[in-house]
PDB file of C-alpha atoms in Angstrom:
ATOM      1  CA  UNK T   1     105.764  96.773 117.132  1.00  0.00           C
ATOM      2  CA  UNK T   2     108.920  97.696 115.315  1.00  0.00           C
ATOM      3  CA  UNK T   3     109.545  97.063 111.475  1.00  0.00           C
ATOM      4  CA  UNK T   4     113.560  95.942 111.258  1.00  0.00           C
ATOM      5  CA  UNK T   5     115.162  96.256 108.635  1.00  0.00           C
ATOM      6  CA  UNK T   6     118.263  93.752 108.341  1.00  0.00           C
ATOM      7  CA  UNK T   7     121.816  94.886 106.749  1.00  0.00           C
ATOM      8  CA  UNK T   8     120.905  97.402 103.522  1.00  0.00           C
ATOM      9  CA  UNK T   9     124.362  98.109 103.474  1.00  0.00           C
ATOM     10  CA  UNK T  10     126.831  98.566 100.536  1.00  0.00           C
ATOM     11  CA  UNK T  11     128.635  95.767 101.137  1.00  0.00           C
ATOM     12  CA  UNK T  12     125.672  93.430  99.965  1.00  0.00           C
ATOM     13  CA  UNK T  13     124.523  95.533  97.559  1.00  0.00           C
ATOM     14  CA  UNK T  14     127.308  96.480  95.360  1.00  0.00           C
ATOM     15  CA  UNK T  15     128.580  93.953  92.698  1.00  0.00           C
ATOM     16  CA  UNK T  16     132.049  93.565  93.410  1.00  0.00           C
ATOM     17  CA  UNK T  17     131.770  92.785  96.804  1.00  0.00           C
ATOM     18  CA  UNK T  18     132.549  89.218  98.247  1.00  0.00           C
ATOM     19  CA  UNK T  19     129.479  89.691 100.067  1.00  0.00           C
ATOM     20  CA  UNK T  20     127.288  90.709  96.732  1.00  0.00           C
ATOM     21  CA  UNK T  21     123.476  89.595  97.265  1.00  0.00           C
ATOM     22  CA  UNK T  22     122.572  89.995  93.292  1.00  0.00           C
ATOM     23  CA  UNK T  23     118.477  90.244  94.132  1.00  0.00           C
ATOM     24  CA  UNK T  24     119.703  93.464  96.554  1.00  0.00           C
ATOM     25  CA  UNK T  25     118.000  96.287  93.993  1.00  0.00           C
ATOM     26  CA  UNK T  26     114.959  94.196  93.852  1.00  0.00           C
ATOM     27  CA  UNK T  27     114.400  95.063  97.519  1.00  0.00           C
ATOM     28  CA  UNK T  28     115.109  99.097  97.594  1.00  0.00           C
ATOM     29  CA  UNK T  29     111.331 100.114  96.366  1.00  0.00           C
ATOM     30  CA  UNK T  30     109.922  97.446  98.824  1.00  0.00           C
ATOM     31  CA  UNK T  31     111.973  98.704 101.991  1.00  0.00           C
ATOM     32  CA  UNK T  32     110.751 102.359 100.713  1.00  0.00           C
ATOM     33  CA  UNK T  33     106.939 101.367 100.931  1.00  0.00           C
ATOM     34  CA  UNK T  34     107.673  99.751 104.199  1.00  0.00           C
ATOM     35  CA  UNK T  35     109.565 102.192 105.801  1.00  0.00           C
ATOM     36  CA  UNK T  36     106.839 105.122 104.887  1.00  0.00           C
ATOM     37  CA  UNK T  37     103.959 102.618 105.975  1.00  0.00           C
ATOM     38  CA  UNK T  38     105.602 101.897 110.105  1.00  0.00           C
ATOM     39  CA  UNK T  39     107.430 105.545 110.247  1.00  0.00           C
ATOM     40  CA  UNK T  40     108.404 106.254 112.719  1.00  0.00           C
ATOM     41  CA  UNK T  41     108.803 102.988 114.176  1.00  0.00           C
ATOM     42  CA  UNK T  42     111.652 101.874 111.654  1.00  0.00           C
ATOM     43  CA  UNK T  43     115.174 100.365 112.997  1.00  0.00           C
ATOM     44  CA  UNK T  44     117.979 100.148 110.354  1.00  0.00           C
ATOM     45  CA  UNK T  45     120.347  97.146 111.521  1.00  0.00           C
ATOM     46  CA  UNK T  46     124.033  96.858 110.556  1.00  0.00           C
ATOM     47  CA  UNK T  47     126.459  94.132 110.220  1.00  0.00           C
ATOM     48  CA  UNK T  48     129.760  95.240 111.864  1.00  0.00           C
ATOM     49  CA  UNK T  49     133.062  93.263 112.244  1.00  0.00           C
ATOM     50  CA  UNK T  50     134.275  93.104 115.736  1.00  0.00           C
ATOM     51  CA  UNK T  51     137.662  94.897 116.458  1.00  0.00           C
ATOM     52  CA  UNK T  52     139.334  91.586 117.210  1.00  0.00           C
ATOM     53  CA  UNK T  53     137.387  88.153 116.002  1.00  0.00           C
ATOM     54  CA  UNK T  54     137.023  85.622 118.692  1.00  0.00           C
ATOM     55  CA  UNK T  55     135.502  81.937 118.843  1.00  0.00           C
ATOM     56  CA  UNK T  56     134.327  80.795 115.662  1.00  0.00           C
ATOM     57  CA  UNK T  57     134.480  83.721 114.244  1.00  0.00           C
ATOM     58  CA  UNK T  58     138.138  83.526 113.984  1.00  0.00           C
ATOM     59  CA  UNK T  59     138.049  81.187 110.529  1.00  0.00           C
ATOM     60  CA  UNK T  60     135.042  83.167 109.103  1.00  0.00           C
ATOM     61  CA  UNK T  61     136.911  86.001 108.959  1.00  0.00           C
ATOM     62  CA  UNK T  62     140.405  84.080 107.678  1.00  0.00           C
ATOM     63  CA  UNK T  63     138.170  82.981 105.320  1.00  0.00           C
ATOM     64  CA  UNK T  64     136.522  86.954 104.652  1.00  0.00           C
ATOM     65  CA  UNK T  65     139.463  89.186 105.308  1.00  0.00           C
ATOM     66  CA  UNK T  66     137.953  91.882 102.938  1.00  0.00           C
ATOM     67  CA  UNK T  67     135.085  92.198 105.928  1.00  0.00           C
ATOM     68  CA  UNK T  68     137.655  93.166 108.662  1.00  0.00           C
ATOM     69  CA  UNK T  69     137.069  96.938 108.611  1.00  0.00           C
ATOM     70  CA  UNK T  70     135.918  99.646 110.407  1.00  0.00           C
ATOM     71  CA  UNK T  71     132.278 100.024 111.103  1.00  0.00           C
ATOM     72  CA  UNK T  72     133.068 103.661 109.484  1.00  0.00           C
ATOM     73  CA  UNK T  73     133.965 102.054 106.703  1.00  0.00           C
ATOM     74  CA  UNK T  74     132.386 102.740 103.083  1.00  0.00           C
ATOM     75  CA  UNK T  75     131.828  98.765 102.733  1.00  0.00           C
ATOM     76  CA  UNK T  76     129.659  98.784 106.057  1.00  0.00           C
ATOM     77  CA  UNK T  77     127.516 102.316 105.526  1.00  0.00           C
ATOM     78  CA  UNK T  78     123.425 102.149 104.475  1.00  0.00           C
ATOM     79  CA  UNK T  79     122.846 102.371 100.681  1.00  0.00           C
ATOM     80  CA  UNK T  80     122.037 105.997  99.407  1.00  0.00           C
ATOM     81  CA  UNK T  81     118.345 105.370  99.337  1.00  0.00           C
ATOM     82  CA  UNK T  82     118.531 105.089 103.432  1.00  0.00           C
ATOM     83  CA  UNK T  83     121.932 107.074 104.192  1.00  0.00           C
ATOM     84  CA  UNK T  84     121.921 108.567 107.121  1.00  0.00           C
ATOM     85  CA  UNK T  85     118.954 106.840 109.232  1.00  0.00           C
ATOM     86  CA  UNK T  86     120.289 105.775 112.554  1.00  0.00           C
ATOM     87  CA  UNK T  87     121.571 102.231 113.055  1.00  0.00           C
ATOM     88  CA  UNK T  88     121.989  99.353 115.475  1.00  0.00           C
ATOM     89  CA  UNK T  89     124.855  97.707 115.043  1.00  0.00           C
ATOM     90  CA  UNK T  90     125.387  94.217 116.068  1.00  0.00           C
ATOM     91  CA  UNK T  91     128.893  91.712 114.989  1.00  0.00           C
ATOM     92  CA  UNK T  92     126.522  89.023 114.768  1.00  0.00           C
ATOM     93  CA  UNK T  93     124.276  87.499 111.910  1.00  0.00           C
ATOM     94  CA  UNK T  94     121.401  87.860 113.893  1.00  0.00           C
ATOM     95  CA  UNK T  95     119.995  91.197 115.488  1.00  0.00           C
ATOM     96  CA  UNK T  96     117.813  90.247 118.033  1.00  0.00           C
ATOM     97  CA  UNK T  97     118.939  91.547 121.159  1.00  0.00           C
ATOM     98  CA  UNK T  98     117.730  93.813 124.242  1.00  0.00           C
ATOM     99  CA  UNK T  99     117.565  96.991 122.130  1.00  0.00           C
ATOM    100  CA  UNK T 100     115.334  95.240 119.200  1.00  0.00           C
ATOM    101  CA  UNK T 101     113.387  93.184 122.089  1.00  0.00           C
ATOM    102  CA  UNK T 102     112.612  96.747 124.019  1.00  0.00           C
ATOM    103  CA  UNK T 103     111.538  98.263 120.319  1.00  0.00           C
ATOM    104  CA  UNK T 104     109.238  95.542 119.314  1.00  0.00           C
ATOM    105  CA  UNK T 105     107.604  95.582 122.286  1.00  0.00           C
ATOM    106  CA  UNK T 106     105.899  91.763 121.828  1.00  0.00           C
ATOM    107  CA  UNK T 107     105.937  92.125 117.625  1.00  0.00           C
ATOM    108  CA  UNK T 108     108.671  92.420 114.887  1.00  0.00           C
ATOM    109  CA  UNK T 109     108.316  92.919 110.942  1.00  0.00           C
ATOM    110  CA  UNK T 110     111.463  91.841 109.366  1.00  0.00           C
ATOM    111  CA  UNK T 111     113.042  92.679 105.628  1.00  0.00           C
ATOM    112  CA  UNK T 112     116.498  93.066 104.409  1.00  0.00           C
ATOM    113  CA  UNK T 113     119.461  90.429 103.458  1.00  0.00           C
ATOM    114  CA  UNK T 114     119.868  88.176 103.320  1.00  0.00           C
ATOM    115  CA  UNK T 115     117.076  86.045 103.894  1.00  0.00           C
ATOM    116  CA  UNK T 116     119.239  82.445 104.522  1.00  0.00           C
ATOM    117  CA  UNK T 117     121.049  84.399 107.319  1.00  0.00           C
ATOM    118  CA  UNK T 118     120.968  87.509 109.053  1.00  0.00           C
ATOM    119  CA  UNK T 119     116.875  87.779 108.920  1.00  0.00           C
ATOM    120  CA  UNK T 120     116.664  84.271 109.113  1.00  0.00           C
ATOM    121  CA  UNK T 121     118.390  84.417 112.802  1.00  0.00           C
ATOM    122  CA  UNK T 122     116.990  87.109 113.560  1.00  0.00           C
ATOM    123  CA  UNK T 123     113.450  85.950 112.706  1.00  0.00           C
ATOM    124  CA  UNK T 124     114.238  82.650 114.842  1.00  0.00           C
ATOM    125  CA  UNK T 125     115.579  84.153 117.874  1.00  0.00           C
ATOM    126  CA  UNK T 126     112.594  86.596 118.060  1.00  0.00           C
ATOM    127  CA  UNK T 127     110.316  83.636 117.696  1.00  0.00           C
ATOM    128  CA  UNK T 128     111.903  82.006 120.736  1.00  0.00           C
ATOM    129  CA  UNK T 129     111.568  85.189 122.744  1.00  0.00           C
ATOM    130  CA  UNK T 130     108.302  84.224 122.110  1.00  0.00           C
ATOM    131  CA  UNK T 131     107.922  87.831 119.876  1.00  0.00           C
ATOM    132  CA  UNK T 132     105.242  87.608 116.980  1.00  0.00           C
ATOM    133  CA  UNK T 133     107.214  88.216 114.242  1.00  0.00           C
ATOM    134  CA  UNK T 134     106.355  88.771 110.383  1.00  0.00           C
ATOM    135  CA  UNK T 135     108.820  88.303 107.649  1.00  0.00           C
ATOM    136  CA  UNK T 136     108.522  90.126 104.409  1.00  0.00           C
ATOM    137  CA  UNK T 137     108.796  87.979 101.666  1.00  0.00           C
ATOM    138  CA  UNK T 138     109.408  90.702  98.378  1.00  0.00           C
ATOM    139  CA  UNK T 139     111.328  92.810 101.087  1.00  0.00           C
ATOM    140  CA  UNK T 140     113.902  90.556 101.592  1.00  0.00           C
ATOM    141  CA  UNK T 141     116.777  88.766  99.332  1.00  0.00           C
ATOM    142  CA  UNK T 142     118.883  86.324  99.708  1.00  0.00           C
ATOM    143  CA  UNK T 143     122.377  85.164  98.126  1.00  0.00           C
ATOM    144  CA  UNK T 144     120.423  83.907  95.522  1.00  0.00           C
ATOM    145  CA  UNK T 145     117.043  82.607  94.397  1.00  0.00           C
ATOM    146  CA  UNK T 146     116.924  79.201  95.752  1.00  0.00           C
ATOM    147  CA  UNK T 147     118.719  79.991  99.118  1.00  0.00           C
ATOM    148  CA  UNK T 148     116.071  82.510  99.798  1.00  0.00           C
ATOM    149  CA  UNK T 149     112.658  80.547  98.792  1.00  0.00           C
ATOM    150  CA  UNK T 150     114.604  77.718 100.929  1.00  0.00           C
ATOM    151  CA  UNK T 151     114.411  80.057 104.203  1.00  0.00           C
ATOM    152  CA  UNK T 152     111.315  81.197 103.103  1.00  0.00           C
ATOM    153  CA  UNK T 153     109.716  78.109 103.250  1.00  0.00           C
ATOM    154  CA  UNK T 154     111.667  77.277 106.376  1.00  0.00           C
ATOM    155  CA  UNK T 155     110.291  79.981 107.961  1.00  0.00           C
ATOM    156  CA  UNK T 156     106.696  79.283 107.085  1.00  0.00           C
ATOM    157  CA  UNK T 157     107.158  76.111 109.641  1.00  0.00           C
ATOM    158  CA  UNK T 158     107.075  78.156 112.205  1.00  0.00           C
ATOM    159  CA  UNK T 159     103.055  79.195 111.857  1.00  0.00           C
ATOM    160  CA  UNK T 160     101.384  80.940 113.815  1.00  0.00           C
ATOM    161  CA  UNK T 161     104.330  82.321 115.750  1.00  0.00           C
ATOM    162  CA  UNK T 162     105.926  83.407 112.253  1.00  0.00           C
ATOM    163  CA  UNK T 163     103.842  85.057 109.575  1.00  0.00           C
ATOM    164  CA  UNK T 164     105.258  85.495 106.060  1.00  0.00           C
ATOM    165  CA  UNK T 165     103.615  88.321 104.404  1.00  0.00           C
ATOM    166  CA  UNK T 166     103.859  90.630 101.806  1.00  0.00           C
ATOM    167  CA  UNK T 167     104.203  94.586 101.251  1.00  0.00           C
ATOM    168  CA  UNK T 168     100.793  94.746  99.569  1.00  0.00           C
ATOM    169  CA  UNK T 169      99.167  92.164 102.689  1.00  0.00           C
ATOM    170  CA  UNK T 170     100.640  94.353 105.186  1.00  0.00           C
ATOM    171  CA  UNK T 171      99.331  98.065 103.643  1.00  0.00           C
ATOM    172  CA  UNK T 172      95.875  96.472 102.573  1.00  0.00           C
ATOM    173  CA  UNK T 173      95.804  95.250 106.925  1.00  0.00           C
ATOM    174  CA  UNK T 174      96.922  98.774 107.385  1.00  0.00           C
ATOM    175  CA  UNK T 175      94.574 100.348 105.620  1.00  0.00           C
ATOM    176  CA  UNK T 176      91.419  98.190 107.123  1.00  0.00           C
ATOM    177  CA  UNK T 177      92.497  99.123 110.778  1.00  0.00           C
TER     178      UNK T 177
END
């Protein structure tokens, strides 16, 4: 089991960028609780832009130019509150992969932003790995209100192989085991 955490990086969180996700803050003290309750099995993901688009993602990025940087790039580092934690970096919305598969290990907690995309694919590519996999509703944000509850309650059609849960459900299991 593996708690993923999906794209805290400054590039969602801070105002001015294209990207903004304006719930982001509301998310931090969550993430914190979360991250102290599965330590040490906590992956960070990043989105990166690929060196060179290709496919379809050719017009998302004519249409995002401010996104083609480097993955060094201030835009594409952790907030403060996680700087520094290690990272897997993926140039896709969703994370799900080999590396996440091999850390979950047959169960996945997600949180992050936002919730209509990047956990949202992750969450449903997990699901057809055939991965148990819990989303964390007050842990995650999306690019706004509606747009989240909407993948939220997407999500919740795909019972019992996707849980949405809460911080406090998840320490008050935690502390009954």
């Amino acid at each position: 089991m593996v708690l993923a955490i999906i794209d805290l990086q400054r590039i969602f969180a801070e105002p001015e960028s294209g990207w903004a996700t304006p719930d982001f803050q509301r998310v931090v003290k969550p993430t914190q609780r979360l991250v102290e309750l599965f330590a040490p099995d906590v992956v960070f993901t990043r989105f990166i832009a690929p060196e060179q688009p290709t496919g379809s993602w050719i017009p998302y990025y004519e249409l995002y130019p401010f996104a083609l940087q480097s993955p060094d790039s201030y835009a594409y580092q952790l907030v403060d509150e996680f700087r520094g934690a290690p990272t897997l970096d993926k140039t896709t919305f969703g994370k799900w992969g080999t590396d996440l598969a091999e850390a979950a290990n047959g169960r996945l907690v997600l949180s992050g932003v936002s919730t209509e995309c990047c956990v949202l694919t992750t969450a449903l590519a997990a699901v057809d790995a055939g991965v148990a996999v819990q989303v964390v509703e007050d842990a995650c944000a999306g690019v706004d209100e509606a747009g989240h509850r909407k993948a939220i309650d997407l999500m919740r059609l795909y019972s019992p192989m996707l849980e949405v849960v809460t911080v406090d459900e998840l320490v008050r299991r935690a502390e009954q085991q």
